């Protein structure tokens, strides 16, 4: 049995303030640090072990991974960071409050921006200082590969080749792999692994800080997937994510 464990980072400062975040590099909130430590404890209590870990260039994911590895006493394992695992880039929506945006443009429009498969958010201008091509962490990436805003579809186009070429060979080779990433980069992976339709993925919301386990057979066929949390806690956290884009909460 081959296994992959994925975790969305703990609550960030901007999750707490209910702002579109995307590639904005905000840190974990106090609750987020606790959630990340708790994820490490859950994995330790259940006897999980890892050989290698992957994360994004964004500190809310990196700090979550550090807490998890610390909890497992696995600080020494190799960690590969890639911008390909970054959150979906939310374009010119980044920084805006989700509920205020829903008040201004309507719940329906915000749902389209957040969960439609191939609708892009309003794009950043190339000269915008928030455009990744103008930011130091991305200075070595060819400019034409870097987004000004992404849909789930275009997020999939960078997450899945990275998974296939870089991560999957390690799982196939029998290593225990951990990925700490983001709501939408993980939705991209989950859509691919579970073979969900463009409609089915719209209803999927990934909770912060809860380990999600994928089990594969020897041919890398997905056998099972489940969160390490009780049903009630899980549903409440998923509903909270879904409700972030509503004007009235
Ligand atoms: C963000 O980037 O704002 C969130 O982390 C994910 O946002 P979403 O659930 O609104 O897509």
JSON list of N, CA and C and ligand atoms in Angstrom, two decimals, residues 8-9 15 19-22 60 87-88 90 98 114-115 183-184 205 241 244, ligand 1:
[
{"chain": "A", "resi": 8, "resn": "UNK", "atom": "N", "xyz": [-3.57, 21.21, 4.09]},
{"chain": "A", "resi": 8, "resn": "UNK", "atom": "CA", "xyz": [-3.67, 22.64, 3.82]},
{"chain": "A", "resi": 8, "resn": "UNK", "atom": "C", "xyz": [-3.10, 23.36, 5.04]},
{"chain": "A", "resi": 9, "resn": "UNK", "atom": "N", "xyz": [-2.32, 24.43, 4.81]},
{"chain": "A", "resi": 9, "resn": "UNK", "atom": "CA", "xyz": [-1.75, 25.19, 5.93]},
{"chain": "A", "resi": 9, "resn": "UNK", "atom": "C", "xyz": [-2.82, 25.53, 6.98]},
{"chain": "A", "resi": 15, "resn": "UNK", "atom": "N", "xyz": [-6.86, 34.56, 6.31]},
{"chain": "A", "resi": 15, "resn": "UNK", "atom": "CA", "xyz": [-8.05, 33.70, 6.46]},
{"chain": "A", "resi": 15, "resn": "UNK", "atom": "C", "xyz": [-8.90, 34.28, 7.59]},
{"chain": "A", "resi": 19, "resn": "UNK", "atom": "N", "xyz": [-9.87, 37.64, 3.85]},
{"chain": "A", "resi": 19, "resn": "UNK", "atom": "CA", "xyz": [-9.41, 38.34, 2.64]},
{"chain": "A", "resi": 19, "resn": "UNK", "atom": "C", "xyz": [-8.88, 37.36, 1.60]},
{"chain": "A", "resi": 20, "resn": "UNK", "atom": "N", "xyz": [-9.14, 37.67, 0.32]},
{"chain": "A", "resi": 20, "resn": "UNK", "atom": "CA", "xyz": [-8.53, 36.88, -0.75]},
{"chain": "A", "resi": 20, "resn": "UNK", "atom": "C", "xyz": [-7.02, 36.97, -0.60]},
{"chain": "A", "resi": 21, "resn": "UNK", "atom": "N", "xyz": [-6.35, 35.82, -0.60]},
{"chain": "A", "resi": 21, "resn": "UNK", "atom": "CA", "xyz": [-4.92, 35.80, -0.29]},
{"chain": "A", "resi": 21, "resn": "UNK", "atom": "C", "xyz": [-4.05, 35.44, -1.49]},
{"chain": "A", "resi": 22, "resn": "UNK", "atom": "N", "xyz": [-4.33, 34.29, -2.11]},
{"chain": "A", "resi": 22, "resn": "UNK", "atom": "CA", "xyz": [-3.55, 33.88, -3.27]},
{"chain": "A", "resi": 22, "resn": "UNK", "atom": "C", "xyz": [-2.06, 33.81, -2.97]},
{"chain": "A", "resi": 60, "resn": "UNK", "atom": "N", "xyz": [2.96, 30.64, 5.00]},
{"chain": "A", "resi": 60, "resn": "UNK", "atom": "CA", "xyz": [1.91, 29.98, 5.80]},
{"chain": "A", "resi": 60, "resn": "UNK", "atom": "C", "xyz": [1.99, 28.45, 5.63]},
{"chain": "A", "resi": 87, "resn": "UNK", "atom": "N", "xyz": [-0.62, 28.67, -3.66]},
{"chain": "A", "resi": 87, "resn": "UNK", "atom": "CA", "xyz": [-2.07, 28.88, -3.81]},
{"chain": "A", "resi": 87, "resn": "UNK", "atom": "C", "xyz": [-2.36, 29.37, -5.22]},
{"chain": "A", "resi": 88, "resn": "UNK", "atom": "N", "xyz": [-3.58, 29.15, -5.67]},
{"chain": "A", "resi": 88, "resn": "UNK", "atom": "CA", "xyz": [-4.03, 29.77, -6.91]},
{"chain": "A", "resi": 88, "resn": "UNK", "atom": "C", "xyz": [-3.81, 31.28, -6.81]},
{"chain": "A", "resi": 90, "resn": "UNK", "atom": "N", "xyz": [-4.86, 34.88, -7.06]},
{"chain": "A", "resi": 90, "resn": "UNK", "atom": "CA", "xyz": [-6.20, 35.49, -7.10]},
{"chain": "A", "resi": 90, "resn": "UNK", "atom": "C", "xyz": [-6.23, 36.85, -7.80]},
{"chain": "A", "resi": 98, "resn": "UNK", "atom": "N", "xyz": [-13.59, 39.06, 1.41]},
{"chain": "A", "resi": 98, "resn": "UNK", "atom": "CA", "xyz": [-14.49, 38.23, 0.60]},
{"chain": "A", "resi": 98, "resn": "UNK", "atom": "C", "xyz": [-15.96, 38.61, 0.81]},
{"chain": "A", "resi": 114, "resn": "UNK", "atom": "N", "xyz": [-14.59, 32.21, -7.00]},
{"chain": "A", "resi": 114, "resn": "UNK", "atom": "CA", "xyz": [-13.92, 31.27, -6.09]},
{"chain": "A", "resi": 114, "resn": "UNK", "atom": "C", "xyz": [-13.95, 29.83, -6.58]},
{"chain": "A", "resi": 115, "resn": "UNK", "atom": "N", "xyz": [-15.07, 29.41, -7.16]},
{"chain": "A", "resi": 115, "resn": "UNK", "atom": "CA", "xyz": [-15.22, 27.97, -7.37]},
{"chain": "A", "resi": 115, "resn": "UNK", "atom": "C", "xyz": [-15.50, 27.52, -8.80]},
{"chain": "A", "resi": 183, "resn": "UNK", "atom": "N", "xyz": [-5.47, 25.71, -0.19]},
{"chain": "A", "resi": 183, "resn": "UNK", "atom": "CA", "xyz": [-6.84, 25.31, -0.53]},
{"chain": "A", "resi": 183, "resn": "UNK", "atom": "C", "xyz": [-7.00, 24.93, -1.99]},
{"chain": "A", "resi": 184, "resn": "UNK", "atom": "N", "xyz": [-6.53, 25.80, -2.89]},
{"chain": "A", "resi": 184, "resn": "UNK", "atom": "CA", "xyz": [-6.80, 25.53, -4.31]},
{"chain": "A", "resi": 184, "resn": "UNK", "atom": "C", "xyz": [-5.71, 24.73, -5.01]},
{"chain": "A", "resi": 205, "resn": "UNK", "atom": "N", "xyz": [-14.42, 21.91, -0.64]},
{"chain": "A", "resi": 205, "resn": "UNK", "atom": "CA", "xyz": [-13.73, 22.92, 0.16]},
{"chain": "A", "resi": 205, "resn": "UNK", "atom": "C", "xyz": [-12.76, 22.22, 1.09]},
{"chain": "A", "resi": 241, "resn": "UNK", "atom": "N", "xyz": [-15.29, 27.33, 5.35]},
{"chain": "A", "resi": 241, "resn": "UNK", "atom": "CA", "xyz": [-14.58, 27.76, 4.13]},
{"chain": "A", "resi": 241, "resn": "UNK", "atom": "C", "xyz": [-15.60, 28.16, 3.06]},
{"chain": "A", "resi": 244, "resn": "UNK", "atom": "N", "xyz": [-17.22, 31.63, 3.49]},
{"chain": "A", "resi": 244, "resn": "UNK", "atom": "CA", "xyz": [-16.40, 32.85, 3.49]},
{"chain": "A", "resi": 244, "resn": "UNK", "atom": "C", "xyz": [-16.79, 33.82, 2.38]},
{"chain": "B", "resi": 1, "resn": "LIG", "atom": "C1", "xyz": [-7.25, 32.48, -0.54]},
{"chain": "B", "resi": 1, "resn": "LIG", "atom": "O1", "xyz": [-6.27, 32.45, -1.31]},
{"chain": "B", "resi": 1, "resn": "LIG", "atom": "O2", "xyz": [-7.94, 33.51, -0.37]},
{"chain": "B", "resi": 1, "resn": "LIG", "atom": "C2", "xyz": [-7.66, 31.27, 0.25]},
{"chain": "B", "resi": 1, "resn": "LIG", "atom": "O3", "xyz": [-6.63, 30.75, 0.93]},
{"chain": "B", "resi": 1, "resn": "LIG", "atom": "C3", "xyz": [-8.38, 30.27, -0.61]},
{"chain": "B", "resi": 1, "resn": "LIG", "atom": "O4", "xyz": [-9.44, 30.96, -1.02]},
{"chain": "B", "resi": 1, "resn": "LIG", "atom": "P1", "xyz": [-10.87, 30.42, -1.52]},
{"chain": "B", "resi": 1, "resn": "LIG", "atom": "O5", "xyz": [-11.34, 29.36, -0.55]},
{"chain": "B", "resi": 1, "resn": "LIG", "atom": "O6", "xyz": [-11.71, 31.67, -1.47]},
{"chain": "B", "resi": 1, "resn": "LIG", "atom": "O7", "xyz": [-10.67, 29.91, -2.90]}
]
